[in-house]
Amino acid sequence: TRGSGGPASTMSKGTSNSRFTSFVDADFFLLSKDVKFIRTVFLQALRSEGADEATFRKLDPDTLSDRLDGIPSIPDAVRGLFEISIAYESDPSDKSFKAMHNHVQTMNANDIKVAARLYLEMLNHANLVERNHRVRRWREVKRGERDIQSKSSQTLQQTFKVLLDSGFTPEGIRNALVSQNTELVFTAHPTQAARRSVLNKNSRVSEFLEKQDNSNFLTPVQKNEMLHDLQATLMSIWRTNPVRRHKPTPEDESRYGLSVVEQSIWEALPEHYHAVDYALKEIGQPPLPIDCCLLTLGSWMGGDRDGNPFVTAELTRRVVHLSKWRAAQLYWGEVDKLLWDLSIASRGSEALQQKLDDIAGESNVAGKATGAPVIKKVVSVAAMHWQNAHEHSGEAYRQLLLHIRDRLTKTITYASDVAAGKPAPPMTGLLPYTTTEQLASDVFIIYNSLHECGDGILAEGRLKDLLRRIHCFGLSLTRLDIRQESTRHADAMDAVTSHLGLGEYSTWKEETKVQYLTNELHSQRPLIPKDLKCSDAVREVLDTFDMIAEVGTSPFGAYVISMTRSASDVLAVRLLQKEAGVKEHMRVVPLFETKEDLENAPGCMELLFNNSWYKANLSSPPQVPNVGWSPHQEVMLGYSDSAKDAGRLASVWGLHKAQEALVKISQNHKIKLNLFHGRGGSVGRGGGPQYLATLSQPAGSVQGWMRVTVQGEVIDHYFGLSSIASHTMERYTTSVLQATLKPPGAPSEEYRVIMERLSEASCAQYRKIVYETPMFVDYFRAATPDFELKGLNLGSRPAKRKQGGIETLRAIPWMFAWTQTRLQLPVWAGVGAAIQAEIAAGNLATLQAMYKEWPFFQSTVELLEMVLAKTNKRIAGYYEKLLVPGELQSISKEVWDELDRTMDAIQKVTGRSELLGSEDNSNSRLAISTRVPLVDPINVLQANVMSRLRQEDNPPSYQELFDAFAISVQGVAAGMGWTG
């Protein structure tokens, strides 16, 4: 351990962390060294506030302290808490915890705010160090210097070896990759507690940490400047207000999603293709074709209107063009670089010459129409740029590149005007690019010409990377999904049928609805008059379909119907698209969310597949060049609401059974099924290691294609840096490939029967606690920051769909509140009672066999194990003691008993005496060990802030207290690895 101590210096012990004391290895010591490095640099920056440059540049981390001495801006009370927390870390007894509590109670609002901010920064430092260490470990694995110690990822080479050893040929592996696609859909749920301004600076800190790993190759001057820049960045973060003063708009959220693509994924994508091509080369296979789309991006940011009144048709139109504008700028930059690369004095191929002649002809025609002089060479309209057409009359590649750049300039102008709400510029003269195919075709002419003329080596670098980006990102970087709740479409149909004198659509039986919708889909006559009198809410629904028809479906992905209950919900959206004049319908994706809806999903899809119109007009396949499946049906599965409704164990089993049934029905109808997994960031909402989740899917549910949401803080965690993004892409590619070619076998009937009993028993116990315990809602709101969280400016969407109890609360704030208190009840409630009942029935050996042999059950148990390792009974009990009225505290007895049962049951099933005790869990232990010691003090601060805020309606120091609360929320989220 480090000699100077501090909250990351030793492995935590006691109530919250004793299960990790056996984990000591080189990774932990290396991580501790990095944590000390970044902390000493940060604290020296605080010591240097107001000092001259000579003092500011005293940066020898080996001689500096990582304690709070000598920092004038840190109050004495905060220094005192820091020292107490160090003592608590070494001896996490009730006595030392009480000392921490007593000290916090003496602190004023400003002291608490400063302390919360200090711990938040230290937690962020630990997270950045751990993220850098993941990259470092991964590179060591790729260099053959170490083995992967986790089942949560495999390299391409390891996956290929597994498949080859299983009898697959190299050709078969490549063919599977050629037709594979994983689409990652970014969503802007209110789970990103950190501000974008801070996230951008954190990325710079991560870059400095990577440089530090290679500091042996730096000169003393370079090393000193690197340390100075790191210190300046850390100070800039400290000076940035971490509290949002205004709620982000849906457009703000969209800009954040696009910024991640621009800053990291843009560079990571070609790196990933290089890795795949190299791995294929090692098994004697050629590279992937250029139009192969292993990964594509979707987004809900600016398209998800379910429960969000701020997402309107006009806003979605602006977001679409905002995406096009940013994409065109990125492509423009790449083309500008190619103008310097391809300085070849050559006429190129015949196809290239023909293209230049066509461009010259178009220019001449345009010149005649406007009265401009007729010329016979390609003229660049971008005269303000360095490269211009008259300089390159003998350089055919540059001539075409100039034309491409000019069209991109027009694309930028057009899209930026519409995104800003200005009138669209007239489509005259040189036209902007309107389809991905137009841009790809122009660039591909250059690629082919270079190969035909013997300069193929010049085509295989930046130019090939550009083509792959074009095919994967399209003209809008991400394809925007539209999501709306099923009742909103029913309200629109109500307005139509009432206007036509047919009564209220919503009162009809399902059979009547399906027949009516089918008849209208067959009909050629218009149904909805343009002057239909309706409510503003219905008008907004109709305006959305009109906007889709106007913009066209190429920038869009799927139309997702949340809370899908019946076949008519899907047919209604198809009819509304038809009536709006949408030429190529968006594919309509039913989203099944609750336990009951998941059980009814197979029946709903059976009705749709038996509908003659629907089956003959199935939605188009995903918009990727290498995949041409037809007919095709996409179905989305919701992990969040089903878990809130029935508990996690019943939820994951219900999802597993639904997938099995949907696969069988689709196979019977000879329809390609593509599953869209609506996973959240936390385990309680379907989160966790995606690699294990993919490999545990039922056989046949991953057929070379998978769609999955990436929510909130998970976006930054897995895609915030290009090195991390490249690693993440490899995990997705290898897991989908292996799940497609080598899916898990079906469980035995005995395993299924036991799993069914576990599901039913856990659901009953979960509902007994959450839904049937008198006044449990009052207990939840008192024991957690549910009320206070509503005051934070985290996301654009309201926390509730409508007024009511837990059933109307969105799954995100439900999980968010429990995560802040470190109890995480929705993840494990009911599990202990269910497993203990099976153990009592003599089935422990069978449960242990299920854990060893069945990937689904193993993944479920290990995710529960990880959550339990982060759960802290002392901290959760502290919130209760401080915040819950006496008459409600008896409610928690069943909660504590169930937690103890669950922890004991999981350890019996795994056969381990410690949670996360296996070597495979070393990464999780490592991550937790760097965070947990710093979280306990933040929880103590947060609980005390909540107590003060609740004691008075408007205390004198309200703003400072609430700022301290907002900061503490970010701190706990950083420590837990997710918000909710």
mmCIF file with all atom_site columns, C-alpha atoms in Angstrom, residues 207-330:
data_model
loop_
_atom_site.group_PDB
_atom_site.id
_atom_site.type_symbol
_atom_site.label_atom_id
_atom_site.label_alt_id
_atom_site.label_comp_id
_atom_site.label_asym_id
_atom_site.label_entity_id
_atom_site.label_seq_id
_atom_site.pdbx_PDB_ins_code
_atom_site.Cartn_x
_atom_site.Cartn_y
_atom_site.Cartn_z
_atom_site.occupancy
_atom_site.B_iso_or_equiv
_atom_site.pdbx_formal_charge
_atom_site.auth_seq_id
_atom_site.auth_comp_id
_atom_site.auth_asym_id
_atom_site.auth_atom_id
_atom_site.pdbx_PDB_model_num
ATOM 1   C CA . GLU A 1 207 ? -5.204  11.010  -22.789 1.00 0.00 ? 207 GLU A CA 1
ATOM 2   C CA . PHE A 1 208 ? -2.630  12.301  -20.293 1.00 0.00 ? 208 PHE A CA 1
ATOM 3   C CA . LEU A 1 209 ? -2.780  8.991   -18.414 1.00 0.00 ? 209 LEU A CA 1
ATOM 4   C CA . GLU A 1 210 ? -2.013  7.147   -21.636 1.00 0.00 ? 210 GLU A CA 1
ATOM 5   C CA . LYS A 1 211 ? 0.966   9.453   -22.195 1.00 0.00 ? 211 LYS A CA 1
ATOM 6   C CA . GLN A 1 212 ? 2.116   8.781   -18.632 1.00 0.00 ? 212 GLN A CA 1
ATOM 7   C CA . ASP A 1 213 ? 2.257   5.055   -19.447 1.00 0.00 ? 213 ASP A CA 1
ATOM 8   C CA . ASN A 1 214 ? 4.790   5.907   -22.161 1.00 0.00 ? 214 ASN A CA 1
ATOM 9   C CA . SER A 1 215 ? 6.602   8.667   -20.280 1.00 0.00 ? 215 SER A CA 1
ATOM 10  C CA . ASN A 1 216 ? 9.934   6.814   -20.559 1.00 0.00 ? 216 ASN A CA 1
ATOM 11  C CA . PHE A 1 217 ? 10.029  7.945   -24.184 1.00 0.00 ? 217 PHE A CA 1
ATOM 12  C CA . LEU A 1 218 ? 9.501   11.628  -23.287 1.00 0.00 ? 218 LEU A CA 1
ATOM 13  C CA . THR A 1 219 ? 12.236  14.183  -22.797 1.00 0.00 ? 219 THR A CA 1
ATOM 14  C CA . PRO A 1 220 ? 12.360  15.979  -19.429 1.00 0.00 ? 220 PRO A CA 1
ATOM 15  C CA . VAL A 1 221 ? 10.823  19.076  -21.055 1.00 0.00 ? 221 VAL A CA 1
ATOM 16  C CA . GLN A 1 222 ? 8.009   17.063  -22.625 1.00 0.00 ? 222 GLN A CA 1
ATOM 17  C CA . LYS A 1 223 ? 7.332   15.292  -19.333 1.00 0.00 ? 223 LYS A CA 1
ATOM 18  C CA . ASN A 1 224 ? 7.207   18.586  -17.451 1.00 0.00 ? 224 ASN A CA 1
ATOM 19  C CA . GLU A 1 225 ? 4.846   20.124  -20.001 1.00 0.00 ? 225 GLU A CA 1
ATOM 20  C CA . MET A 1 226 ? 2.625   17.047  -19.864 1.00 0.00 ? 226 MET A CA 1
ATOM 21  C CA . LEU A 1 227 ? 2.352   17.327  -16.089 1.00 0.00 ? 227 LEU A CA 1
ATOM 22  C CA . HIS A 1 228 ? 1.630   21.037  -16.356 1.00 0.00 ? 228 HIS A CA 1
ATOM 23  C CA . ASP A 1 229 ? -1.140  20.451  -18.912 1.00 0.00 ? 229 ASP A CA 1
ATOM 24  C CA . LEU A 1 230 ? -2.617  17.684  -16.781 1.00 0.00 ? 230 LEU A CA 1
ATOM 25  C CA . GLN A 1 231 ? -2.610  19.936  -13.753 1.00 0.00 ? 231 GLN A CA 1
ATOM 26  C CA . ALA A 1 232 ? -4.258  22.736  -15.720 1.00 0.00 ? 232 ALA A CA 1
ATOM 27  C CA . THR A 1 233 ? -6.978  20.372  -16.943 1.00 0.00 ? 233 THR A CA 1
ATOM 28  C CA . LEU A 1 234 ? -7.658  19.084  -13.431 1.00 0.00 ? 234 LEU A CA 1
ATOM 29  C CA . MET A 1 235 ? -7.874  22.664  -12.184 1.00 0.00 ? 235 MET A CA 1
ATOM 30  C CA . SER A 1 236 ? -10.245 23.529  -15.019 1.00 0.00 ? 236 SER A CA 1
ATOM 31  C CA . ILE A 1 237 ? -12.512 20.659  -13.958 1.00 0.00 ? 237 ILE A CA 1
ATOM 32  C CA . TRP A 1 238 ? -12.383 21.857  -10.344 1.00 0.00 ? 238 TRP A CA 1
ATOM 33  C CA . ARG A 1 239 ? -13.338 25.357  -11.455 1.00 0.00 ? 239 ARG A CA 1
ATOM 34  C CA . THR A 1 240 ? -16.255 24.082  -13.552 1.00 0.00 ? 240 THR A CA 1
ATOM 35  C CA . ASN A 1 241 ? -19.581 24.065  -11.731 1.00 0.00 ? 241 ASN A CA 1
ATOM 36  C CA . PRO A 1 242 ? -20.644 20.397  -11.667 1.00 0.00 ? 242 PRO A CA 1
ATOM 37  C CA . VAL A 1 243 ? -24.277 21.353  -11.065 1.00 0.00 ? 243 VAL A CA 1
ATOM 38  C CA . ARG A 1 244 ? -26.531 21.960  -14.048 1.00 0.00 ? 244 ARG A CA 1
ATOM 39  C CA . ARG A 1 245 ? -28.546 25.144  -13.615 1.00 0.00 ? 245 ARG A CA 1
ATOM 40  C CA . HIS A 1 246 ? -30.937 24.287  -16.432 1.00 0.00 ? 246 HIS A CA 1
ATOM 41  C CA . LYS A 1 247 ? -32.450 21.058  -17.683 1.00 0.00 ? 247 LYS A CA 1
ATOM 42  C CA . PRO A 1 248 ? -30.943 19.917  -20.978 1.00 0.00 ? 248 PRO A CA 1
ATOM 43  C CA . THR A 1 249 ? -33.220 20.099  -23.970 1.00 0.00 ? 249 THR A CA 1
ATOM 44  C CA . PRO A 1 250 ? -33.690 17.112  -26.307 1.00 0.00 ? 250 PRO A CA 1
ATOM 45  C CA . GLU A 1 251 ? -31.499 18.974  -28.792 1.00 0.00 ? 251 GLU A CA 1
ATOM 46  C CA . ASP A 1 252 ? -28.772 19.353  -26.147 1.00 0.00 ? 252 ASP A CA 1
ATOM 47  C CA . GLU A 1 253 ? -28.938 15.599  -25.567 1.00 0.00 ? 253 GLU A CA 1
ATOM 48  C CA . SER A 1 254 ? -28.658 14.972  -29.287 1.00 0.00 ? 254 SER A CA 1
ATOM 49  C CA . ARG A 1 255 ? -25.589 17.195  -29.499 1.00 0.00 ? 255 ARG A CA 1
ATOM 50  C CA . TYR A 1 256 ? -23.993 15.182  -26.690 1.00 0.00 ? 256 TYR A CA 1
ATOM 51  C CA . GLY A 1 257 ? -24.601 11.915  -28.553 1.00 0.00 ? 257 GLY A CA 1
ATOM 52  C CA . LEU A 1 258 ? -23.135 13.332  -31.750 1.00 0.00 ? 258 LEU A CA 1
ATOM 53  C CA . SER A 1 259 ? -20.118 14.686  -29.874 1.00 0.00 ? 259 SER A CA 1
ATOM 54  C CA . VAL A 1 260 ? -19.257 11.157  -28.684 1.00 0.00 ? 260 VAL A CA 1
ATOM 55  C CA . VAL A 1 261 ? -19.310 9.976   -32.288 1.00 0.00 ? 261 VAL A CA 1
ATOM 56  C CA . GLU A 1 262 ? -17.114 12.870  -33.408 1.00 0.00 ? 262 GLU A CA 1
ATOM 57  C CA . GLN A 1 263 ? -14.597 12.683  -30.564 1.00 0.00 ? 263 GLN A CA 1
ATOM 58  C CA . SER A 1 264 ? -14.024 8.937   -30.239 1.00 0.00 ? 264 SER A CA 1
ATOM 59  C CA . ILE A 1 265 ? -16.124 6.586   -32.379 1.00 0.00 ? 265 ILE A CA 1
ATOM 60  C CA . TRP A 1 266 ? -15.135 8.323   -35.619 1.00 0.00 ? 266 TRP A CA 1
ATOM 61  C CA . GLU A 1 267 ? -11.503 7.308   -35.042 1.00 0.00 ? 267 GLU A CA 1
ATOM 62  C CA . ALA A 1 268 ? -12.256 3.985   -33.351 1.00 0.00 ? 268 ALA A CA 1
ATOM 63  C CA . LEU A 1 269 ? -14.340 2.527   -36.181 1.00 0.00 ? 269 LEU A CA 1
ATOM 64  C CA . PRO A 1 270 ? -11.562 2.151   -38.795 1.00 0.00 ? 270 PRO A CA 1
ATOM 65  C CA . GLU A 1 271 ? -9.224  0.913   -36.040 1.00 0.00 ? 271 GLU A CA 1
ATOM 66  C CA . HIS A 1 272 ? -11.731 -1.837  -35.313 1.00 0.00 ? 272 HIS A CA 1
ATOM 67  C CA . TYR A 1 273 ? -11.895 -2.834  -38.973 1.00 0.00 ? 273 TYR A CA 1
ATOM 68  C CA . HIS A 1 274 ? -8.091  -2.927  -39.114 1.00 0.00 ? 274 HIS A CA 1
ATOM 69  C CA . ALA A 1 275 ? -8.124  -5.322  -36.132 1.00 0.00 ? 275 ALA A CA 1
ATOM 70  C CA . VAL A 1 276 ? -10.729 -7.565  -37.763 1.00 0.00 ? 276 VAL A CA 1
ATOM 71  C CA . ASP A 1 277 ? -8.890  -7.632  -41.089 1.00 0.00 ? 277 ASP A CA 1
ATOM 72  C CA . TYR A 1 278 ? -5.631  -8.481  -39.313 1.00 0.00 ? 278 TYR A CA 1
ATOM 73  C CA . ALA A 1 279 ? -7.280  -11.312 -37.380 1.00 0.00 ? 279 ALA A CA 1
ATOM 74  C CA . LEU A 1 280 ? -8.749  -12.656 -40.624 1.00 0.00 ? 280 LEU A CA 1
ATOM 75  C CA . LYS A 1 281 ? -5.326  -12.461 -42.260 1.00 0.00 ? 281 LYS A CA 1
ATOM 76  C CA . GLU A 1 282 ? -3.933  -14.623 -39.462 1.00 0.00 ? 282 GLU A CA 1
ATOM 77  C CA . ILE A 1 283 ? -6.361  -17.423 -40.414 1.00 0.00 ? 283 ILE A CA 1
ATOM 78  C CA . GLY A 1 284 ? -5.656  -17.043 -44.135 1.00 0.00 ? 284 GLY A CA 1
ATOM 79  C CA . GLN A 1 285 ? -8.697  -14.977 -45.069 1.00 0.00 ? 285 GLN A CA 1
ATOM 80  C CA . PRO A 1 286 ? -9.011  -11.779 -47.143 1.00 0.00 ? 286 PRO A CA 1
ATOM 81  C CA . PRO A 1 287 ? -10.183 -8.511  -45.571 1.00 0.00 ? 287 PRO A CA 1
ATOM 82  C CA . LEU A 1 288 ? -13.847 -7.734  -45.151 1.00 0.00 ? 288 LEU A CA 1
ATOM 83  C CA . PRO A 1 289 ? -15.535 -6.073  -48.133 1.00 0.00 ? 289 PRO A CA 1
ATOM 84  C CA . ILE A 1 290 ? -15.711 -2.300  -47.938 1.00 0.00 ? 290 ILE A CA 1
ATOM 85  C CA . ASP A 1 291 ? -19.493 -2.197  -47.620 1.00 0.00 ? 291 ASP A CA 1
ATOM 86  C CA . CYS A 1 292 ? -19.482 -4.597  -44.660 1.00 0.00 ? 292 CYS A CA 1
ATOM 87  C CA . CYS A 1 293 ? -21.155 -2.930  -41.673 1.00 0.00 ? 293 CYS A CA 1
ATOM 88  C CA . LEU A 1 294 ? -20.114 -4.762  -38.540 1.00 0.00 ? 294 LEU A CA 1
ATOM 89  C CA . LEU A 1 295 ? -21.330 -1.823  -36.479 1.00 0.00 ? 295 LEU A CA 1
ATOM 90  C CA . THR A 1 296 ? -23.826 0.951   -37.100 1.00 0.00 ? 296 THR A CA 1
ATOM 91  C CA . LEU A 1 297 ? -25.272 3.592   -34.819 1.00 0.00 ? 297 LEU A CA 1
ATOM 92  C CA . GLY A 1 298 ? -28.812 4.541   -33.959 1.00 0.00 ? 298 GLY A CA 1
ATOM 93  C CA . SER A 1 299 ? -30.178 7.146   -31.580 1.00 0.00 ? 299 SER A CA 1
ATOM 94  C CA . TRP A 1 300 ? -33.261 8.050   -29.588 1.00 0.00 ? 300 TRP A CA 1
ATOM 95  C CA . MET A 1 301 ? -31.952 11.533  -28.790 1.00 0.00 ? 301 MET A CA 1
ATOM 96  C CA . GLY A 1 302 ? -34.450 13.875  -30.364 1.00 0.00 ? 302 GLY A CA 1
ATOM 97  C CA . GLY A 1 303 ? -36.727 11.050  -31.524 1.00 0.00 ? 303 GLY A CA 1
ATOM 98  C CA . ASP A 1 304 ? -37.989 9.564   -28.258 1.00 0.00 ? 304 ASP A CA 1
ATOM 99  C CA . ARG A 1 305 ? -41.251 11.327  -27.575 1.00 0.00 ? 305 ARG A CA 1
ATOM 100 C CA . ASP A 1 306 ? -42.673 8.735   -25.154 1.00 0.00 ? 306 ASP A CA 1
ATOM 101 C CA . GLY A 1 307 ? -43.559 10.758  -22.082 1.00 0.00 ? 307 GLY A CA 1
ATOM 102 C CA . ASN A 1 308 ? -41.494 13.725  -23.263 1.00 0.00 ? 308 ASN A CA 1
ATOM 103 C CA . PRO A 1 309 ? -43.652 16.631  -24.447 1.00 0.00 ? 309 PRO A CA 1
ATOM 104 C CA . PHE A 1 310 ? -40.554 18.569  -25.495 1.00 0.00 ? 310 PHE A CA 1
ATOM 105 C CA . VAL A 1 311 ? -39.821 16.213  -28.402 1.00 0.00 ? 311 VAL A CA 1
ATOM 106 C CA . THR A 1 312 ? -41.994 17.571  -31.204 1.00 0.00 ? 312 THR A CA 1
ATOM 107 C CA . ALA A 1 313 ? -42.122 17.001  -34.946 1.00 0.00 ? 313 ALA A CA 1
ATOM 108 C CA . GLU A 1 314 ? -40.309 20.283  -35.538 1.00 0.00 ? 314 GLU A CA 1
ATOM 109 C CA . LEU A 1 315 ? -37.579 19.434  -33.043 1.00 0.00 ? 315 LEU A CA 1
ATOM 110 C CA . THR A 1 316 ? -37.040 16.011  -34.628 1.00 0.00 ? 316 THR A CA 1
ATOM 111 C CA . ARG A 1 317 ? -36.732 17.667  -38.052 1.00 0.00 ? 317 ARG A CA 1
ATOM 112 C CA . ARG A 1 318 ? -34.028 19.969  -36.684 1.00 0.00 ? 318 ARG A CA 1
ATOM 113 C CA . VAL A 1 319 ? -32.179 17.101  -35.019 1.00 0.00 ? 319 VAL A CA 1
ATOM 114 C CA . VAL A 1 320 ? -32.156 15.113  -38.280 1.00 0.00 ? 320 VAL A CA 1
ATOM 115 C CA . HIS A 1 321 ? -30.504 18.009  -40.089 1.00 0.00 ? 321 HIS A CA 1
ATOM 116 C CA . LEU A 1 322 ? -28.181 18.677  -37.157 1.00 0.00 ? 322 LEU A CA 1
ATOM 117 C CA . SER A 1 323 ? -26.919 15.117  -37.595 1.00 0.00 ? 323 SER A CA 1
ATOM 118 C CA . LYS A 1 324 ? -26.504 15.597  -41.344 1.00 0.00 ? 324 LYS A CA 1
ATOM 119 C CA . TRP A 1 325 ? -24.629 18.828  -40.772 1.00 0.00 ? 325 TRP A CA 1
ATOM 120 C CA . ARG A 1 326 ? -22.161 17.220  -38.346 1.00 0.00 ? 326 ARG A CA 1
ATOM 121 C CA . ALA A 1 327 ? -21.686 14.190  -40.621 1.00 0.00 ? 327 ALA A CA 1
ATOM 122 C CA . ALA A 1 328 ? -20.992 16.361  -43.654 1.00 0.00 ? 328 ALA A CA 1
ATOM 123 C CA . GLN A 1 329 ? -18.414 18.362  -41.712 1.00 0.00 ? 329 GLN A CA 1
ATOM 124 C CA . LEU A 1 330 ? -16.589 15.198  -40.690 1.00 0.00 ? 330 LEU A CA 1
#
